[in-house]
Amino acid sequence: MANRLTVKDKVLVVAAAGNEGPWTSSVGSPGNARYALTVGGVTKEGEVAFFSSRGPVVDAEGRELYGKPDVLGVSGDVDLSRVQPQFLTADADAAARPEARAGLAAAGKPSQESCIYAPGVVAPRSSHDPDQACVLAGNPSYRFMSGTSMATPEVAGMAADVVAYLKSQGYEVDPFQVKAVIMETAGELAKESKDVQGAGLVNALGAVDLASAFDPSETPNPFALFGDAPFSMIGGETAVWSQRIVWGENELWSQRIVWGEAVDGLPADWDP
């Protein structure tokens, strides 16, 4: 269904990779759909969350089909030391953890110390939610949660920004264009493989900057992107774009993207 929505109906499906990591080939449906934009998760320290599902996607015989996830968003983390003996946790010493990176630190604290999602992100809370431990202190309309389902709305919002910008410029928007813009501008995590991070951690500023490079004067096709300055400045720090797009079975690196012709039977032509 996700593939059909993307290819036939021109709807970009943004799906969570799942929380079955660190096992390989653990991305579940609909995140394992080939043409969905599949989102894994990082902690507020910028490290891949242990629970974020990994690729690649394999068939019933275990043969590799294609890579997933496509990108990473901020999923938060869980603190298992609050419910299990510390010797069972990979990082029981909170003092040993690196400080949260600028822009990723959560606001406020949970109402109770027993909240295992305290290293997570703040999300809207249902009035029927019985969990009181993870309620945001001072504001019961929000709570702490973790998981790739927390990272996915972040990326969906980025995709909406790209779509809105392109439509405001009078362009017909293709979901593969939007997916490629988000993957192209993601930041690669040096120590992680593509089956863990895909193109890397998303960069909203970079995605909108790159979308703004669509040039209607370019011939023969107006959709051309040029990687003249493949980085963004965020909080005084340089965020380098990965310039990596995993397209079906192909991993594509580019300085220039031209839309129109077919790659893997779909409407894109890559001009490295």
PDB file of C-alpha atoms in Angstrom:
ATOM      1  CA  MET A   1       0.000   0.000   0.000  1.00  0.00           C
ATOM      2  CA  ALA A   2       2.785   2.457   0.891  1.00  0.00           C
ATOM      3  CA  ASN A   3       4.503   1.776  -2.430  1.00  0.00           C
ATOM      4  CA  ARG A   4       1.266   2.244  -4.345  1.00  0.00           C
ATOM      5  CA  LEU A   5       0.484   5.523  -2.586  1.00  0.00           C
ATOM      6  CA  THR A   6       3.937   6.825  -3.465  1.00  0.00           C
ATOM      7  CA  VAL A   7       4.159   5.663  -7.075  1.00  0.00           C
ATOM      8  CA  LYS A   8       0.541   5.853  -8.222  1.00  0.00           C
ATOM      9  CA  ASP A   9      -1.023   8.525  -6.036  1.00  0.00           C
ATOM     10  CA  LYS A  10       2.050  10.768  -5.541  1.00  0.00           C
ATOM     11  CA  VAL A  11       1.753  10.645  -1.744  1.00  0.00           C
ATOM     12  CA  LEU A  12       4.985  10.498   0.232  1.00  0.00           C
ATOM     13  CA  VAL A  13       4.598   7.915   3.008  1.00  0.00           C
ATOM     14  CA  VAL A  14       6.807   8.773   6.009  1.00  0.00           C
ATOM     15  CA  ALA A  15       7.019   5.678   8.225  1.00  0.00           C
ATOM     16  CA  ALA A  16       8.762   4.674  11.439  1.00  0.00           C
ATOM     17  CA  ALA A  17      11.492   2.064  11.131  1.00  0.00           C
ATOM     18  CA  GLY A  18      10.319   0.406  14.350  1.00  0.00           C
ATOM     19  CA  ASN A  19      11.835  -0.308  17.757  1.00  0.00           C
ATOM     20  CA  GLU A  20      13.181  -3.818  17.247  1.00  0.00           C
ATOM     21  CA  GLY A  21      16.880  -2.891  17.251  1.00  0.00           C
ATOM     22  CA  PRO A  22      19.690  -3.491  17.597  1.00  0.00           C
ATOM     23  CA  TRP A  23      18.943  -6.601  15.537  1.00  0.00           C
ATOM     24  CA  THR A  24      19.671  -6.457  11.813  1.00  0.00           C
ATOM     25  CA  SER A  25      16.864  -6.685   9.248  1.00  0.00           C
ATOM     26  CA  SER A  26      14.362  -5.626  11.912  1.00  0.00           C
ATOM     27  CA  VAL A  27      12.546  -2.820  10.056  1.00  0.00           C
ATOM     28  CA  GLY A  28       8.837  -3.688  10.029  1.00  0.00           C
ATOM     29  CA  SER A  29       5.828  -2.735   7.938  1.00  0.00           C
ATOM     30  CA  PRO A  30       5.116  -0.146   6.626  1.00  0.00           C
ATOM     31  CA  GLY A  31       8.679   1.096   7.134  1.00  0.00           C
ATOM     32  CA  ASN A  32      10.023  -1.770   5.047  1.00  0.00           C
ATOM     33  CA  ALA A  33       8.115  -0.546   1.987  1.00  0.00           C
ATOM     34  CA  ARG A  34      10.685   0.172  -0.669  1.00  0.00           C
ATOM     35  CA  TYR A  35       9.544   3.671  -1.575  1.00  0.00           C
ATOM     36  CA  ALA A  36       8.459   4.934   1.843  1.00  0.00           C
ATOM     37  CA  LEU A  37      10.664   7.476   3.590  1.00  0.00           C
ATOM     38  CA  THR A  38      11.646   5.317   6.558  1.00  0.00           C
ATOM     39  CA  VAL A  39      12.807   6.966   9.788  1.00  0.00           C
ATOM     40  CA  GLY A  40      15.113   5.543  12.431  1.00  0.00           C
ATOM     41  CA  GLY A  41      15.988   7.303  15.687  1.00  0.00           C
ATOM     42  CA  VAL A  42      18.783   9.033  17.557  1.00  0.00           C
ATOM     43  CA  THR A  43      19.031  10.023  21.203  1.00  0.00           C
ATOM     44  CA  LYS A  44      19.274  13.629  22.349  1.00  0.00           C
ATOM     45  CA  GLU A  45      23.039  13.108  22.416  1.00  0.00           C
ATOM     46  CA  GLY A  46      23.011  12.436  18.675  1.00  0.00           C
ATOM     47  CA  GLU A  47      23.724   8.707  18.993  1.00  0.00           C
ATOM     48  CA  VAL A  48      21.612   6.058  17.255  1.00  0.00           C
ATOM     49  CA  ALA A  49      19.112   4.711  19.797  1.00  0.00           C
ATOM     50  CA  PHE A  50      19.737   1.060  20.660  1.00  0.00           C
ATOM     51  CA  PHE A  51      16.111   0.198  19.897  1.00  0.00           C
ATOM     52  CA  SER A  52      16.006   1.819  16.440  1.00  0.00           C
ATOM     53  CA  SER A  53      15.339  -0.936  13.886  1.00  0.00           C
ATOM     54  CA  ARG A  54      18.106  -1.737  11.434  1.00  0.00           C
ATOM     55  CA  GLY A  55      18.251  -2.852   7.813  1.00  0.00           C
ATOM     56  CA  PRO A  56      18.671  -4.225   5.323  1.00  0.00           C
ATOM     57  CA  VAL A  57      15.277  -5.510   4.181  1.00  0.00           C
ATOM     58  CA  VAL A  58      15.538  -9.190   3.226  1.00  0.00           C
ATOM     59  CA  ASP A  59      13.262 -11.706   1.545  1.00  0.00           C
ATOM     60  CA  ALA A  60      11.932 -14.962   3.022  1.00  0.00           C
ATOM     61  CA  GLU A  61      15.229 -16.705   2.186  1.00  0.00           C
ATOM     62  CA  GLY A  62      17.287 -14.032   3.901  1.00  0.00           C
ATOM     63  CA  ARG A  63      18.548 -12.470   0.677  1.00  0.00           C
ATOM     64  CA  GLU A  64      19.186  -8.735   0.875  1.00  0.00           C
ATOM     65  CA  LEU A  65      16.709  -6.660  -1.127  1.00  0.00           C
ATOM     66  CA  TYR A  66      17.432  -3.008  -0.320  1.00  0.00           C
ATOM     67  CA  GLY A  67      18.587  -0.688   2.420  1.00  0.00           C
ATOM     68  CA  LYS A  68      16.532   0.801   5.241  1.00  0.00           C
ATOM     69  CA  PRO A  69      16.096   3.065   7.153  1.00  0.00           C
ATOM     70  CA  ASP A  70      16.391   6.099   4.882  1.00  0.00           C
ATOM     71  CA  VAL A  71      17.107   8.777   7.494  1.00  0.00           C
ATOM     72  CA  LEU A  72      17.207   9.379  11.244  1.00  0.00           C
ATOM     73  CA  GLY A  73      15.173  11.756  13.417  1.00  0.00           C
ATOM     74  CA  VAL A  74      15.234  12.461  17.160  1.00  0.00           C
ATOM     75  CA  SER A  75      13.546   9.541  18.920  1.00  0.00           C
ATOM     76  CA  GLY A  76      14.870  10.026  22.423  1.00  0.00           C
ATOM     77  CA  ASP A  77      16.018   7.110  24.556  1.00  0.00           C
ATOM     78  CA  VAL A  78      14.891   4.941  27.457  1.00  0.00           C
ATOM     79  CA  ASP A  79      16.550   4.551  30.842  1.00  0.00           C
ATOM     80  CA  LEU A  80      16.351   0.844  31.650  1.00  0.00           C
ATOM     81  CA  SER A  81      18.232   1.360  34.911  1.00  0.00           C
ATOM     82  CA  ARG A  82      14.967   2.681  36.374  1.00  0.00           C
ATOM     83  CA  VAL A  83      13.312  -0.723  36.016  1.00  0.00           C
ATOM     84  CA  GLN A  84      16.196  -3.213  35.789  1.00  0.00           C
ATOM     85  CA  PRO A  85      19.448  -3.883  37.680  1.00  0.00           C
ATOM     86  CA  GLN A  86      22.156  -1.559  36.414  1.00  0.00           C
ATOM     87  CA  PHE A  87      24.396  -4.412  35.272  1.00  0.00           C
ATOM     88  CA  LEU A  88      21.818  -5.194  32.544  1.00  0.00           C
ATOM     89  CA  THR A  89      22.069  -1.760  30.945  1.00  0.00           C
ATOM     90  CA  ALA A  90      24.617  -0.763  28.339  1.00  0.00           C
ATOM     91  CA  ASP A  91      25.031   2.726  29.834  1.00  0.00           C
ATOM     92  CA  ALA A  92      24.022   2.702  33.474  1.00  0.00           C
ATOM     93  CA  ASP A  93      26.322   5.575  34.455  1.00  0.00           C
ATOM     94  CA  ALA A  94      24.404   8.729  33.567  1.00  0.00           C
ATOM     95  CA  ALA A  95      27.440  10.824  34.434  1.00  0.00           C
ATOM     96  CA  ALA A  96      29.365   9.115  31.630  1.00  0.00           C
ATOM     97  CA  ARG A  97      26.887  10.177  28.989  1.00  0.00           C
ATOM     98  CA  PRO A  98      27.840  13.072  26.715  1.00  0.00           C
ATOM     99  CA  GLU A  99      25.969  16.315  27.063  1.00  0.00           C
ATOM    100  CA  ALA A 100      22.959  16.771  24.805  1.00  0.00           C
ATOM    101  CA  ARG A 101      23.822  18.470  21.533  1.00  0.00           C
ATOM    102  CA  ALA A 102      22.539  21.994  20.931  1.00  0.00           C
ATOM    103  CA  GLY A 103      18.921  21.959  19.854  1.00  0.00           C
ATOM    104  CA  LEU A 104      18.276  18.365  20.956  1.00  0.00           C
ATOM    105  CA  ALA A 105      17.905  18.813  24.730  1.00  0.00           C
ATOM    106  CA  ALA A 106      14.394  18.172  26.053  1.00  0.00           C
ATOM    107  CA  ALA A 107      12.557  20.983  27.819  1.00  0.00           C
ATOM    108  CA  GLY A 108      11.563  20.372  31.424  1.00  0.00           C
ATOM    109  CA  LYS A 109      11.449  17.157  33.432  1.00  0.00           C
ATOM    110  CA  PRO A 110       8.989  14.323  34.012  1.00  0.00           C
ATOM    111  CA  SER A 111       6.803  14.528  37.090  1.00  0.00           C
ATOM    112  CA  GLN A 112       8.335  11.378  38.621  1.00  0.00           C
ATOM    113  CA  GLU A 113      11.883   9.998  38.654  1.00  0.00           C
ATOM    114  CA  SER A 114      10.573   6.536  37.789  1.00  0.00           C
ATOM    115  CA  CYS A 115       9.791   7.562  34.183  1.00  0.00           C
ATOM    116  CA  ILE A 116      11.880   5.315  31.913  1.00  0.00           C
ATOM    117  CA  TYR A 117      11.176   7.660  28.987  1.00  0.00           C
ATOM    118  CA  ALA A 118      12.828  10.632  30.713  1.00  0.00           C
ATOM    119  CA  PRO A 119      15.624  10.661  28.087  1.00  0.00           C
ATOM    120  CA  GLY A 120      12.881  10.911  25.460  1.00  0.00           C
ATOM    121  CA  VAL A 121      11.133  13.752  23.691  1.00  0.00           C
ATOM    122  CA  VAL A 122       8.115  15.774  24.790  1.00  0.00           C
ATOM    123  CA  ALA A 123       4.916  14.771  22.975  1.00  0.00           C
ATOM    124  CA  PRO A 124       1.204  15.635  23.301  1.00  0.00           C
ATOM    125  CA  ARG A 125      -0.570  13.529  25.932  1.00  0.00           C
ATOM    126  CA  SER A 126      -4.017  12.005  25.765  1.00  0.00           C
ATOM    127  CA  SER A 127      -6.408  12.877  28.582  1.00  0.00           C
ATOM    128  CA  HIS A 128      -6.993   9.113  28.887  1.00  0.00           C
ATOM    129  CA  ASP A 129      -3.305   8.300  29.394  1.00  0.00           C
ATOM    130  CA  PRO A 130      -2.989   6.535  32.784  1.00  0.00           C
ATOM    131  CA  ASP A 131       0.803   6.995  33.009  1.00  0.00           C
ATOM    132  CA  GLN A 132       1.470   9.736  35.540  1.00  0.00           C
ATOM    133  CA  ALA A 133       5.206   9.163  35.912  1.00  0.00           C
ATOM    134  CA  CYS A 134       6.123  10.576  32.500  1.00  0.00           C
ATOM    135  CA  VAL A 135       3.824  13.614  32.518  1.00  0.00           C
ATOM    136  CA  LEU A 136       5.733  16.821  31.828  1.00  0.00           C
ATOM    137  CA  ALA A 137       6.080  18.531  35.193  1.00  0.00           C
ATOM    138  CA  GLY A 138       3.731  21.492  35.335  1.00  0.00           C
ATOM    139  CA  ASN A 139       1.892  20.690  32.096  1.00  0.00           C
ATOM    140  CA  PRO A 140      -0.279  17.529  32.030  1.00  0.00           C
ATOM    141  CA  SER A 141      -1.104  18.077  28.347  1.00  0.00           C
ATOM    142  CA  TYR A 142       2.352  16.741  27.450  1.00  0.00           C
ATOM    143  CA  ARG A 143       4.485  13.758  28.395  1.00  0.00           C
ATOM    144  CA  PHE A 144       7.846  12.173  27.704  1.00  0.00           C
ATOM    145  CA  MET A 145       7.953   9.404  25.110  1.00  0.00           C
ATOM    146  CA  SER A 146      10.613   7.612  23.099  1.00  0.00           C
ATOM    147  CA  GLY A 147      10.713   5.591  19.900  1.00  0.00           C
ATOM    148  CA  THR A 148      10.994   5.924  16.151  1.00  0.00           C
ATOM    149  CA  SER A 149       7.333   6.957  16.166  1.00  0.00           C
ATOM    150  CA  MET A 150       8.530  10.127  17.912  1.00  0.00           C
ATOM    151  CA  ALA A 151      11.163  10.747  15.232  1.00  0.00           C
ATOM    152  CA  THR A 152       8.779  10.192  12.322  1.00  0.00           C
ATOM    153  CA  PRO A 153       6.519  13.249  12.838  1.00  0.00           C
ATOM    154  CA  GLU A 154       9.639  15.431  12.869  1.00  0.00           C
ATOM    155  CA  VAL A 155      10.592  14.150   9.416  1.00  0.00           C
ATOM    156  CA  ALA A 156       6.998  14.313   8.158  1.00  0.00           C
ATOM    157  CA  GLY A 157       6.915  17.970   9.178  1.00  0.00           C
ATOM    158  CA  MET A 158      10.128  18.587   7.257  1.00  0.00           C
ATOM    159  CA  ALA A 159       8.622  16.930   4.197  1.00  0.00           C
ATOM    160  CA  ALA A 160       5.561  19.162   4.549  1.00  0.00           C
ATOM    161  CA  ASP A 161       7.814  22.240   4.649  1.00  0.00           C
ATOM    162  CA  VAL A 162       9.534  21.171   1.428  1.00  0.00           C
ATOM    163  CA  VAL A 163       6.195  20.448  -0.269  1.00  0.00           C
ATOM    164  CA  ALA A 164       4.746  23.778   0.891  1.00  0.00           C
ATOM    165  CA  TYR A 165       7.739  25.709  -0.395  1.00  0.00           C
ATOM    166  CA  LEU A 166       7.720  24.042  -3.805  1.00  0.00           C
ATOM    167  CA  LYS A 167       3.975  24.507  -4.186  1.00  0.00           C
ATOM    168  CA  SER A 168       4.312  28.168  -3.223  1.00  0.00           C
ATOM    169  CA  GLN A 169       6.695  28.500  -6.160  1.00  0.00           C
ATOM    170  CA  GLY A 170       4.165  26.935  -8.495  1.00  0.00           C
ATOM    171  CA  TYR A 171       5.899  23.560  -8.895  1.00  0.00           C
ATOM    172  CA  GLU A 172       4.207  20.201  -9.246  1.00  0.00           C
ATOM    173  CA  VAL A 173       5.590  18.188  -6.330  1.00  0.00           C
ATOM    174  CA  ASP A 174       6.716  14.593  -6.753  1.00  0.00           C
ATOM    175  CA  PRO A 175       7.172  12.472  -3.569  1.00  0.00           C
ATOM    176  CA  PHE A 176      10.489  11.126  -4.846  1.00  0.00           C
ATOM    177  CA  GLN A 177      11.792  14.672  -5.156  1.00  0.00           C
ATOM    178  CA  VAL A 178      10.860  15.409  -1.560  1.00  0.00           C
ATOM    179  CA  LYS A 179      12.412  12.167  -0.331  1.00  0.00           C
ATOM    180  CA  ALA A 180      15.633  12.857  -2.214  1.00  0.00           C
ATOM    181  CA  VAL A 181      15.906  16.418  -0.851  1.00  0.00           C
ATOM    182  CA  ILE A 182      15.598  15.165   2.738  1.00  0.00           C
ATOM    183  CA  MET A 183      18.113  12.360   2.199  1.00  0.00           C
ATOM    184  CA  GLU A 184      20.566  14.521   0.273  1.00  0.00           C
ATOM    185  CA  THR A 185      20.800  17.062   3.103  1.00  0.00           C
ATOM    186  CA  ALA A 186      20.921  14.620   6.026  1.00  0.00           C
ATOM    187  CA  GLY A 187      24.109  14.522   8.083  1.00  0.00           C
ATOM    188  CA  GLU A 188      26.057  11.256   8.038  1.00  0.00           C
ATOM    189  CA  LEU A 189      27.066   9.767  11.400  1.00  0.00           C
ATOM    190  CA  ALA A 190      30.649   8.694  10.812  1.00  0.00           C
ATOM    191  CA  LYS A 191      30.661   5.546  12.936  1.00  0.00           C
ATOM    192  CA  GLU A 192      27.371   4.071  11.731  1.00  0.00           C
ATOM    193  CA  SER A 193      26.700   1.940   8.652  1.00  0.00           C
ATOM    194  CA  LYS A 194      24.051   2.768   6.071  1.00  0.00           C
ATOM    195  CA  ASP A 195      21.908  -0.117   7.371  1.00  0.00           C
ATOM    196  CA  VAL A 196      21.721   1.712  10.694  1.00  0.00           C
ATOM    197  CA  GLN A 197      21.397   5.342   9.590  1.00  0.00           C
ATOM    198  CA  GLY A 198      20.526   5.418   5.894  1.00  0.00           C
ATOM    199  CA  ALA A 199      21.543   8.889   4.716  1.00  0.00           C
ATOM    200  CA  GLY A 200      21.959  10.126   8.307  1.00  0.00           C
ATOM    201  CA  LEU A 201      20.367  12.636  10.702  1.00  0.00           C
ATOM    202  CA  VAL A 202      17.854  14.937   9.013  1.00  0.00           C
ATOM    203  CA  ASN A 203      18.575  18.641   8.558  1.00  0.00           C
ATOM    204  CA  ALA A 204      15.438  20.756   8.180  1.00  0.00           C
ATOM    205  CA  LEU A 205      17.287  23.952   7.296  1.00  0.00           C
ATOM    206  CA  GLY A 206      19.326  22.160   4.652  1.00  0.00           C
ATOM    207  CA  ALA A 207      16.257  20.536   3.126  1.00  0.00           C
ATOM    208  CA  VAL A 208      14.485  23.868   2.661  1.00  0.00           C
ATOM    209  CA  ASP A 209      17.698  25.487   1.396  1.00  0.00           C
ATOM    210  CA  LEU A 210      18.142  22.766  -1.186  1.00  0.00           C
ATOM    211  CA  ALA A 211      14.490  22.901  -2.230  1.00  0.00           C
ATOM    212  CA  SER A 212      14.954  26.613  -2.865  1.00  0.00           C
ATOM    213  CA  ALA A 213      17.625  25.741  -5.430  1.00  0.00           C
ATOM    214  CA  PHE A 214      15.024  24.352  -7.833  1.00  0.00           C
ATOM    215  CA  ASP A 215      15.602  26.458 -10.939  1.00  0.00           C
ATOM    216  CA  PRO A 216      12.689  26.943 -13.372  1.00  0.00           C
ATOM    217  CA  SER A 217      15.089  28.374 -15.978  1.00  0.00           C
ATOM    218  CA  GLU A 218      17.075  25.142 -16.159  1.00  0.00           C
ATOM    219  CA  THR A 219      16.558  23.265 -19.431  1.00  0.00           C
ATOM    220  CA  PRO A 220      15.397  20.818 -20.502  1.00  0.00           C
ATOM    221  CA  ASN A 221      14.027  20.092 -17.030  1.00  0.00           C
ATOM    222  CA  PRO A 222      13.299  22.781 -14.425  1.00  0.00           C
ATOM    223  CA  PHE A 223      13.992  20.496 -11.468  1.00  0.00           C
ATOM    224  CA  ALA A 224      17.740  20.746 -11.021  1.00  0.00           C
ATOM    225  CA  LEU A 225      19.622  20.849  -7.737  1.00  0.00           C
ATOM    226  CA  PHE A 226      23.212  21.963  -7.437  1.00  0.00           C
ATOM    227  CA  GLY A 227      25.425  21.100  -4.471  1.00  0.00           C
ATOM    228  CA  ASP A 228      27.466  24.309  -4.526  1.00  0.00           C
ATOM    229  CA  ALA A 229      27.491  24.603  -0.731  1.00  0.00           C
ATOM    230  CA  PRO A 230      26.520  21.191   0.696  1.00  0.00           C
ATOM    231  CA  PHE A 231      26.248  22.257   4.334  1.00  0.00           C
ATOM    232  CA  SER A 232      24.116  24.308   6.705  1.00  0.00           C
ATOM    233  CA  MET A 233      25.013  26.507   9.671  1.00  0.00           C
ATOM    234  CA  ILE A 234      22.895  25.544  12.711  1.00  0.00           C
ATOM    235  CA  GLY A 235      23.504  27.076  16.114  1.00  0.00           C
ATOM    236  CA  GLY A 236      26.924  28.269  14.990  1.00  0.00           C
ATOM    237  CA  GLU A 237      27.954  24.750  13.956  1.00  0.00           C
ATOM    238  CA  THR A 238      28.465  23.388  10.450  1.00  0.00           C
ATOM    239  CA  ALA A 239      26.091  20.573   9.473  1.00  0.00           C
ATOM    240  CA  VAL A 240      27.573  18.819   6.436  1.00  0.00           C
ATOM    241  CA  TRP A 241      25.112  17.174   4.044  1.00  0.00           C
ATOM    242  CA  SER A 242      25.634  13.462   3.428  1.00  0.00           C
ATOM    243  CA  GLN A 243      24.781  13.819  -0.284  1.00  0.00           C
ATOM    244  CA  ARG A 244      23.677  10.200  -0.099  1.00  0.00           C
ATOM    245  CA  ILE A 245      20.443   8.906  -1.522  1.00  0.00           C
ATOM    246  CA  VAL A 246      19.560   5.224  -1.269  1.00  0.00           C
ATOM    247  CA  TRP A 247      17.241   4.654  -4.229  1.00  0.00           C
ATOM    248  CA  GLY A 248      15.820   1.161  -4.248  1.00  0.00           C
ATOM    249  CA  GLU A 249      18.822  -1.132  -4.662  1.00  0.00           C
ATOM    250  CA  ASN A 250      21.147   1.716  -5.644  1.00  0.00           C
ATOM    251  CA  GLU A 251      23.175   3.957  -3.361  1.00  0.00           C
ATOM    252  CA  LEU A 252      23.599   7.229  -5.216  1.00  0.00           C
ATOM    253  CA  TRP A 253      25.987  10.055  -4.453  1.00  0.00           C
ATOM    254  CA  SER A 254      25.524  13.311  -6.314  1.00  0.00           C
ATOM    255  CA  GLN A 255      26.556  16.913  -6.666  1.00  0.00           C
ATOM    256  CA  ARG A 256      23.760  17.495  -9.158  1.00  0.00           C
ATOM    257  CA  ILE A 257      20.284  16.022  -9.377  1.00  0.00           C
ATOM    258  CA  VAL A 258      18.125  16.326 -12.477  1.00  0.00           C
ATOM    259  CA  TRP A 259      14.546  15.128 -12.477  1.00  0.00           C
ATOM    260  CA  GLY A 260      12.754  13.615 -15.430  1.00  0.00           C
ATOM    261  CA  GLU A 261      14.214  10.361 -16.690  1.00  0.00           C
ATOM    262  CA  ALA A 262      13.936   6.983 -15.025  1.00  0.00           C
ATOM    263  CA  VAL A 263      16.117   5.305 -12.439  1.00  0.00           C
ATOM    264  CA  ASP A 264      14.873   1.960 -11.196  1.00  0.00           C
ATOM    265  CA  GLY A 265      11.706   2.533 -13.227  1.00  0.00           C
ATOM    266  CA  LEU A 266      10.837   5.735 -11.345  1.00  0.00           C
ATOM    267  CA  PRO A 267      10.930   9.407 -12.353  1.00  0.00           C
ATOM    268  CA  ALA A 268      14.434  10.562 -11.508  1.00  0.00           C
ATOM    269  CA  ASP A 269      17.714  10.868 -13.332  1.00  0.00           C
ATOM    270  CA  TRP A 270      20.931  11.243 -11.363  1.00  0.00           C
ATOM    271  CA  ASP A 271      23.856  13.141 -12.861  1.00  0.00           C
ATOM    272  CA  PRO A 272      26.882  12.670 -10.542  1.00  0.00           C
TER     273      PRO A 272
END
